[in-house]
């Protein structure tokens, strides 16, 4: 049973349609994208106990968050969600700041190119270029790679690409409500959609087409669920029962039983990065999963 705060948030989001409008598809979709992007780009806020730095890679911003005055417990390369069309939000920055402050993570968060101006072939190549640069900077230091929603899909696609190219792999992968299949054709998604306070089937269907571009949607760069998952590091995946992407995490668990899969009934999309009681437990679980992997 979800906490009162989580249940209330789900109810309010379904009632107001605040996020669903952003992922509604149709003729208004690209107008919504342009409107959101016209606002000032959110960024991490100053905290007394974390160090925040900014750099650029191939003209794109990269943010670095780390605890002050203590060695990090883990180095994490994190790819934000947003349907491949929206930038990182304040929710992302609050989550990553908390992981740095409370759990000691040193986080690197690249703001990768977005659709529809860019498509999967370019975005994954850009991300792989950054991955190899980051890996070279880390040297022999172990790191973890993760992401939420679309960022979870990008994490999986990059892990496949890095393995196939013979690059070193992260110590583990963290997939938070990952978008692993651009085609929302699973019958359970129709049943879940009325309870989903953030995503719609039409929205992710159209967003998926914008992201795929000239690639077929079942290309593993677009929909990594169809890729080869052999030889990858340990994976921790989260899912929510009131999230239409829950079927993607379930499909991954069915395909790769070794995945540690945590699914909570009644929880909305991306619930582990919010501030509910369930979110805090999930964040502690992430920390406990990540730290031994890089030790």
mmCIF file with all atom_site columns, C-alpha atoms in Angstrom, residues 151-292:
data_model
loop_
_atom_site.group_PDB
_atom_site.id
_atom_site.type_symbol
_atom_site.label_atom_id
_atom_site.label_alt_id
_atom_site.label_comp_id
_atom_site.label_asym_id
_atom_site.label_entity_id
_atom_site.label_seq_id
_atom_site.pdbx_PDB_ins_code
_atom_site.Cartn_x
_atom_site.Cartn_y
_atom_site.Cartn_z
_atom_site.occupancy
_atom_site.B_iso_or_equiv
_atom_site.pdbx_formal_charge
_atom_site.auth_seq_id
_atom_site.auth_comp_id
_atom_site.auth_asym_id
_atom_site.auth_atom_id
_atom_site.pdbx_PDB_model_num
ATOM 1   C CA . UNK A 1 151 ? 17.838 8.021   -19.211 1.00 0.00 ? 151 UNK A CA 1
ATOM 2   C CA . UNK A 1 152 ? 17.437 4.412   -18.100 1.00 0.00 ? 152 UNK A CA 1
ATOM 3   C CA . UNK A 1 153 ? 16.936 3.402   -21.717 1.00 0.00 ? 153 UNK A CA 1
ATOM 4   C CA . UNK A 1 154 ? 19.997 5.401   -22.736 1.00 0.00 ? 154 UNK A CA 1
ATOM 5   C CA . UNK A 1 155 ? 21.992 3.746   -19.935 1.00 0.00 ? 155 UNK A CA 1
ATOM 6   C CA . UNK A 1 156 ? 21.078 0.298   -21.234 1.00 0.00 ? 156 UNK A CA 1
ATOM 7   C CA . UNK A 1 157 ? 21.777 1.205   -24.870 1.00 0.00 ? 157 UNK A CA 1
ATOM 8   C CA . UNK A 1 158 ? 25.194 2.616   -23.940 1.00 0.00 ? 158 UNK A CA 1
ATOM 9   C CA . UNK A 1 159 ? 26.086 -0.469  -21.923 1.00 0.00 ? 159 UNK A CA 1
ATOM 10  C CA . UNK A 1 160 ? 25.322 -2.625  -24.972 1.00 0.00 ? 160 UNK A CA 1
ATOM 11  C CA . UNK A 1 161 ? 27.335 -0.326  -27.252 1.00 0.00 ? 161 UNK A CA 1
ATOM 12  C CA . UNK A 1 162 ? 30.298 -0.166  -24.861 1.00 0.00 ? 162 UNK A CA 1
ATOM 13  C CA . UNK A 1 163 ? 30.414 -3.955  -24.515 1.00 0.00 ? 163 UNK A CA 1
ATOM 14  C CA . UNK A 1 164 ? 30.196 -4.455  -28.279 1.00 0.00 ? 164 UNK A CA 1
ATOM 15  C CA . UNK A 1 165 ? 32.992 -1.919  -28.846 1.00 0.00 ? 165 UNK A CA 1
ATOM 16  C CA . UNK A 1 166 ? 35.235 -3.679  -26.332 1.00 0.00 ? 166 UNK A CA 1
ATOM 17  C CA . UNK A 1 167 ? 35.247 -0.799  -23.839 1.00 0.00 ? 167 UNK A CA 1
ATOM 18  C CA . UNK A 1 168 ? 35.435 -1.280  -20.093 1.00 0.00 ? 168 UNK A CA 1
ATOM 19  C CA . UNK A 1 169 ? 32.006 -1.503  -18.495 1.00 0.00 ? 169 UNK A CA 1
ATOM 20  C CA . UNK A 1 170 ? 30.603 0.140   -15.361 1.00 0.00 ? 170 UNK A CA 1
ATOM 21  C CA . UNK A 1 171 ? 30.730 -1.837  -12.148 1.00 0.00 ? 171 UNK A CA 1
ATOM 22  C CA . UNK A 1 172 ? 26.919 -1.962  -12.143 1.00 0.00 ? 172 UNK A CA 1
ATOM 23  C CA . UNK A 1 173 ? 23.876 -0.441  -13.827 1.00 0.00 ? 173 UNK A CA 1
ATOM 24  C CA . UNK A 1 174 ? 21.020 1.428   -12.156 1.00 0.00 ? 174 UNK A CA 1
ATOM 25  C CA . UNK A 1 175 ? 17.752 1.559   -14.128 1.00 0.00 ? 175 UNK A CA 1
ATOM 26  C CA . UNK A 1 176 ? 14.991 3.686   -12.566 1.00 0.00 ? 176 UNK A CA 1
ATOM 27  C CA . UNK A 1 177 ? 11.597 3.056   -14.213 1.00 0.00 ? 177 UNK A CA 1
ATOM 28  C CA . UNK A 1 178 ? 13.480 2.581   -17.514 1.00 0.00 ? 178 UNK A CA 1
ATOM 29  C CA . UNK A 1 179 ? 12.013 3.178   -20.967 1.00 0.00 ? 179 UNK A CA 1
ATOM 30  C CA . UNK A 1 180 ? 13.294 0.105   -22.779 1.00 0.00 ? 180 UNK A CA 1
ATOM 31  C CA . UNK A 1 181 ? 10.730 -0.291  -25.569 1.00 0.00 ? 181 UNK A CA 1
ATOM 32  C CA . UNK A 1 182 ? 9.612  2.706   -27.644 1.00 0.00 ? 182 UNK A CA 1
ATOM 33  C CA . UNK A 1 183 ? 6.510  0.871   -28.887 1.00 0.00 ? 183 UNK A CA 1
ATOM 34  C CA . UNK A 1 184 ? 3.783  0.919   -26.174 1.00 0.00 ? 184 UNK A CA 1
ATOM 35  C CA . UNK A 1 185 ? 1.966  -2.103  -27.568 1.00 0.00 ? 185 UNK A CA 1
ATOM 36  C CA . UNK A 1 186 ? 1.757  -4.262  -24.444 1.00 0.00 ? 186 UNK A CA 1
ATOM 37  C CA . UNK A 1 187 ? -1.909 -4.848  -23.463 1.00 0.00 ? 187 UNK A CA 1
ATOM 38  C CA . UNK A 1 188 ? -1.137 -4.186  -19.799 1.00 0.00 ? 188 UNK A CA 1
ATOM 39  C CA . UNK A 1 189 ? -0.180 -0.615  -20.703 1.00 0.00 ? 189 UNK A CA 1
ATOM 40  C CA . UNK A 1 190 ? -3.763 0.122   -21.715 1.00 0.00 ? 190 UNK A CA 1
ATOM 41  C CA . UNK A 1 191 ? -4.942 -1.150  -18.330 1.00 0.00 ? 191 UNK A CA 1
ATOM 42  C CA . UNK A 1 192 ? -2.353 0.915   -16.450 1.00 0.00 ? 192 UNK A CA 1
ATOM 43  C CA . UNK A 1 193 ? -2.740 4.194   -18.363 1.00 0.00 ? 193 UNK A CA 1
ATOM 44  C CA . UNK A 1 194 ? -5.769 5.517   -16.407 1.00 0.00 ? 194 UNK A CA 1
ATOM 45  C CA . UNK A 1 195 ? -3.730 5.231   -13.184 1.00 0.00 ? 195 UNK A CA 1
ATOM 46  C CA . UNK A 1 196 ? -0.575 6.832   -14.622 1.00 0.00 ? 196 UNK A CA 1
ATOM 47  C CA . UNK A 1 197 ? -0.299 10.442  -13.466 1.00 0.00 ? 197 UNK A CA 1
ATOM 48  C CA . UNK A 1 198 ? 2.680  11.322  -15.676 1.00 0.00 ? 198 UNK A CA 1
ATOM 49  C CA . UNK A 1 199 ? 2.758  9.431   -18.987 1.00 0.00 ? 199 UNK A CA 1
ATOM 50  C CA . UNK A 1 200 ? 0.259  8.638   -21.729 1.00 0.00 ? 200 UNK A CA 1
ATOM 51  C CA . UNK A 1 201 ? 0.450  5.964   -24.395 1.00 0.00 ? 201 UNK A CA 1
ATOM 52  C CA . UNK A 1 202 ? -0.015 8.479   -27.207 1.00 0.00 ? 202 UNK A CA 1
ATOM 53  C CA . UNK A 1 203 ? 2.713  10.663  -25.728 1.00 0.00 ? 203 UNK A CA 1
ATOM 54  C CA . UNK A 1 204 ? 5.377  7.981   -25.450 1.00 0.00 ? 204 UNK A CA 1
ATOM 55  C CA . UNK A 1 205 ? 4.376  6.563   -28.835 1.00 0.00 ? 205 UNK A CA 1
ATOM 56  C CA . UNK A 1 206 ? 4.865  9.913   -30.550 1.00 0.00 ? 206 UNK A CA 1
ATOM 57  C CA . UNK A 1 207 ? 7.928  10.762  -28.467 1.00 0.00 ? 207 UNK A CA 1
ATOM 58  C CA . UNK A 1 208 ? 9.415  7.413   -29.382 1.00 0.00 ? 208 UNK A CA 1
ATOM 59  C CA . UNK A 1 209 ? 8.983  8.118   -33.082 1.00 0.00 ? 209 UNK A CA 1
ATOM 60  C CA . UNK A 1 210 ? 10.636 11.527  -32.698 1.00 0.00 ? 210 UNK A CA 1
ATOM 61  C CA . UNK A 1 211 ? 13.565 9.912   -30.926 1.00 0.00 ? 211 UNK A CA 1
ATOM 62  C CA . UNK A 1 212 ? 13.940 6.952   -33.304 1.00 0.00 ? 212 UNK A CA 1
ATOM 63  C CA . UNK A 1 213 ? 14.052 9.137   -36.401 1.00 0.00 ? 213 UNK A CA 1
ATOM 64  C CA . UNK A 1 214 ? 15.167 6.990   -39.326 1.00 0.00 ? 214 UNK A CA 1
ATOM 65  C CA . UNK A 1 215 ? 15.889 3.966   -37.143 1.00 0.00 ? 215 UNK A CA 1
ATOM 66  C CA . UNK A 1 216 ? 13.266 1.259   -36.587 1.00 0.00 ? 216 UNK A CA 1
ATOM 67  C CA . UNK A 1 217 ? 11.815 1.446   -33.096 1.00 0.00 ? 217 UNK A CA 1
ATOM 68  C CA . UNK A 1 218 ? 13.071 -2.066  -32.317 1.00 0.00 ? 218 UNK A CA 1
ATOM 69  C CA . UNK A 1 219 ? 16.694 -1.087  -33.004 1.00 0.00 ? 219 UNK A CA 1
ATOM 70  C CA . UNK A 1 220 ? 18.548 -1.715  -29.737 1.00 0.00 ? 220 UNK A CA 1
ATOM 71  C CA . UNK A 1 221 ? 19.774 1.902   -29.665 1.00 0.00 ? 221 UNK A CA 1
ATOM 72  C CA . UNK A 1 222 ? 16.109 2.928   -29.465 1.00 0.00 ? 222 UNK A CA 1
ATOM 73  C CA . UNK A 1 223 ? 14.605 -0.002  -27.590 1.00 0.00 ? 223 UNK A CA 1
ATOM 74  C CA . UNK A 1 224 ? 17.395 -1.819  -25.743 1.00 0.00 ? 224 UNK A CA 1
ATOM 75  C CA . UNK A 1 225 ? 15.021 -4.518  -24.509 1.00 0.00 ? 225 UNK A CA 1
ATOM 76  C CA . UNK A 1 226 ? 15.532 -6.113  -27.958 1.00 0.00 ? 226 UNK A CA 1
ATOM 77  C CA . UNK A 1 227 ? 19.326 -6.052  -27.628 1.00 0.00 ? 227 UNK A CA 1
ATOM 78  C CA . UNK A 1 228 ? 21.727 -8.660  -26.293 1.00 0.00 ? 228 UNK A CA 1
ATOM 79  C CA . UNK A 1 229 ? 21.940 -8.415  -22.498 1.00 0.00 ? 229 UNK A CA 1
ATOM 80  C CA . UNK A 1 230 ? 24.718 -11.004 -22.095 1.00 0.00 ? 230 UNK A CA 1
ATOM 81  C CA . UNK A 1 231 ? 27.950 -9.974  -20.410 1.00 0.00 ? 231 UNK A CA 1
ATOM 82  C CA . UNK A 1 232 ? 26.622 -6.857  -18.690 1.00 0.00 ? 232 UNK A CA 1
ATOM 83  C CA . UNK A 1 233 ? 27.361 -5.902  -15.067 1.00 0.00 ? 233 UNK A CA 1
ATOM 84  C CA . UNK A 1 234 ? 24.846 -6.417  -12.227 1.00 0.00 ? 234 UNK A CA 1
ATOM 85  C CA . UNK A 1 235 ? 21.615 -4.456  -12.675 1.00 0.00 ? 235 UNK A CA 1
ATOM 86  C CA . UNK A 1 236 ? 19.219 -2.928  -10.154 1.00 0.00 ? 236 UNK A CA 1
ATOM 87  C CA . UNK A 1 237 ? 15.901 -1.925  -11.740 1.00 0.00 ? 237 UNK A CA 1
ATOM 88  C CA . UNK A 1 238 ? 12.913 -0.128  -10.203 1.00 0.00 ? 238 UNK A CA 1
ATOM 89  C CA . UNK A 1 239 ? 9.315  -0.055  -11.418 1.00 0.00 ? 239 UNK A CA 1
ATOM 90  C CA . UNK A 1 240 ? 5.967  1.304   -10.272 1.00 0.00 ? 240 UNK A CA 1
ATOM 91  C CA . UNK A 1 241 ? 2.591  -0.383  -10.575 1.00 0.00 ? 241 UNK A CA 1
ATOM 92  C CA . UNK A 1 242 ? 0.893  2.850   -11.741 1.00 0.00 ? 242 UNK A CA 1
ATOM 93  C CA . UNK A 1 243 ? 3.429  3.489   -14.491 1.00 0.00 ? 243 UNK A CA 1
ATOM 94  C CA . UNK A 1 244 ? 2.815  2.428   -18.100 1.00 0.00 ? 244 UNK A CA 1
ATOM 95  C CA . UNK A 1 245 ? 6.530  1.668   -18.384 1.00 0.00 ? 245 UNK A CA 1
ATOM 96  C CA . UNK A 1 246 ? 6.211  -1.033  -15.713 1.00 0.00 ? 246 UNK A CA 1
ATOM 97  C CA . UNK A 1 247 ? 5.926  -3.564  -18.550 1.00 0.00 ? 247 UNK A CA 1
ATOM 98  C CA . UNK A 1 248 ? 9.449  -2.678  -19.725 1.00 0.00 ? 248 UNK A CA 1
ATOM 99  C CA . UNK A 1 249 ? 11.044 -3.473  -16.361 1.00 0.00 ? 249 UNK A CA 1
ATOM 100 C CA . UNK A 1 250 ? 9.019  -6.681  -16.155 1.00 0.00 ? 250 UNK A CA 1
ATOM 101 C CA . UNK A 1 251 ? 10.153 -7.669  -19.645 1.00 0.00 ? 251 UNK A CA 1
ATOM 102 C CA . UNK A 1 252 ? 13.758 -7.124  -18.596 1.00 0.00 ? 252 UNK A CA 1
ATOM 103 C CA . UNK A 1 253 ? 13.347 -9.288  -15.510 1.00 0.00 ? 253 UNK A CA 1
ATOM 104 C CA . UNK A 1 254 ? 11.776 -12.034 -17.648 1.00 0.00 ? 254 UNK A CA 1
ATOM 105 C CA . UNK A 1 255 ? 14.630 -11.802 -20.153 1.00 0.00 ? 255 UNK A CA 1
ATOM 106 C CA . UNK A 1 256 ? 17.401 -11.526 -17.571 1.00 0.00 ? 256 UNK A CA 1
ATOM 107 C CA . UNK A 1 257 ? 16.388 -13.193 -14.285 1.00 0.00 ? 257 UNK A CA 1
ATOM 108 C CA . UNK A 1 258 ? 19.603 -12.030 -12.585 1.00 0.00 ? 258 UNK A CA 1
ATOM 109 C CA . UNK A 1 259 ? 18.305 -8.447  -12.573 1.00 0.00 ? 259 UNK A CA 1
ATOM 110 C CA . UNK A 1 260 ? 17.400 -7.247  -9.092  1.00 0.00 ? 260 UNK A CA 1
ATOM 111 C CA . UNK A 1 261 ? 13.897 -5.965  -9.779  1.00 0.00 ? 261 UNK A CA 1
ATOM 112 C CA . UNK A 1 262 ? 12.003 -3.836  -7.263  1.00 0.00 ? 262 UNK A CA 1
ATOM 113 C CA . UNK A 1 263 ? 8.390  -3.044  -8.142  1.00 0.00 ? 263 UNK A CA 1
ATOM 114 C CA . UNK A 1 264 ? 5.918  -1.354  -5.792  1.00 0.00 ? 264 UNK A CA 1
ATOM 115 C CA . UNK A 1 265 ? 2.188  -1.451  -6.398  1.00 0.00 ? 265 UNK A CA 1
ATOM 116 C CA . UNK A 1 266 ? 0.403  1.875   -6.663  1.00 0.00 ? 266 UNK A CA 1
ATOM 117 C CA . UNK A 1 267 ? 3.579  3.893   -7.283  1.00 0.00 ? 267 UNK A CA 1
ATOM 118 C CA . UNK A 1 268 ? 3.850  6.424   -10.075 1.00 0.00 ? 268 UNK A CA 1
ATOM 119 C CA . UNK A 1 269 ? 6.463  6.738   -12.789 1.00 0.00 ? 269 UNK A CA 1
ATOM 120 C CA . UNK A 1 270 ? 9.950  7.646   -11.532 1.00 0.00 ? 270 UNK A CA 1
ATOM 121 C CA . UNK A 1 271 ? 8.874  7.329   -7.878  1.00 0.00 ? 271 UNK A CA 1
ATOM 122 C CA . UNK A 1 272 ? 12.414 6.463   -6.634  1.00 0.00 ? 272 UNK A CA 1
ATOM 123 C CA . UNK A 1 273 ? 13.697 9.970   -7.449  1.00 0.00 ? 273 UNK A CA 1
ATOM 124 C CA . UNK A 1 274 ? 10.931 11.772  -5.531  1.00 0.00 ? 274 UNK A CA 1
ATOM 125 C CA . UNK A 1 275 ? 10.813 12.454  -1.784  1.00 0.00 ? 275 UNK A CA 1
ATOM 126 C CA . UNK A 1 276 ? 8.185  9.980   -0.575  1.00 0.00 ? 276 UNK A CA 1
ATOM 127 C CA . UNK A 1 277 ? 9.005  7.552   2.218   1.00 0.00 ? 277 UNK A CA 1
ATOM 128 C CA . UNK A 1 278 ? 9.218  4.840   -0.449  1.00 0.00 ? 278 UNK A CA 1
ATOM 129 C CA . UNK A 1 279 ? 11.623 7.028   -2.447  1.00 0.00 ? 279 UNK A CA 1
ATOM 130 C CA . UNK A 1 280 ? 13.987 7.427   0.513   1.00 0.00 ? 280 UNK A CA 1
ATOM 131 C CA . UNK A 1 281 ? 14.067 3.660   1.011   1.00 0.00 ? 281 UNK A CA 1
ATOM 132 C CA . UNK A 1 282 ? 14.740 3.175   -2.699  1.00 0.00 ? 282 UNK A CA 1
ATOM 133 C CA . UNK A 1 283 ? 17.571 5.716   -2.565  1.00 0.00 ? 283 UNK A CA 1
ATOM 134 C CA . UNK A 1 284 ? 19.121 3.898   0.382   1.00 0.00 ? 284 UNK A CA 1
ATOM 135 C CA . UNK A 1 285 ? 18.795 0.666   -1.593  1.00 0.00 ? 285 UNK A CA 1
ATOM 136 C CA . UNK A 1 286 ? 20.593 2.297   -4.532  1.00 0.00 ? 286 UNK A CA 1
ATOM 137 C CA . UNK A 1 287 ? 23.414 3.393   -2.244  1.00 0.00 ? 287 UNK A CA 1
ATOM 138 C CA . UNK A 1 288 ? 23.719 -0.084  -0.738  1.00 0.00 ? 288 UNK A CA 1
ATOM 139 C CA . UNK A 1 289 ? 23.728 -1.622  -4.235  1.00 0.00 ? 289 UNK A CA 1
ATOM 140 C CA . UNK A 1 290 ? 26.252 0.805   -5.711  1.00 0.00 ? 290 UNK A CA 1
ATOM 141 C CA . UNK A 1 291 ? 28.867 1.042   -2.939  1.00 0.00 ? 291 UNK A CA 1
ATOM 142 C CA . UNK A 1 292 ? 29.941 -2.633  -2.839  1.00 0.00 ? 292 UNK A CA 1
#
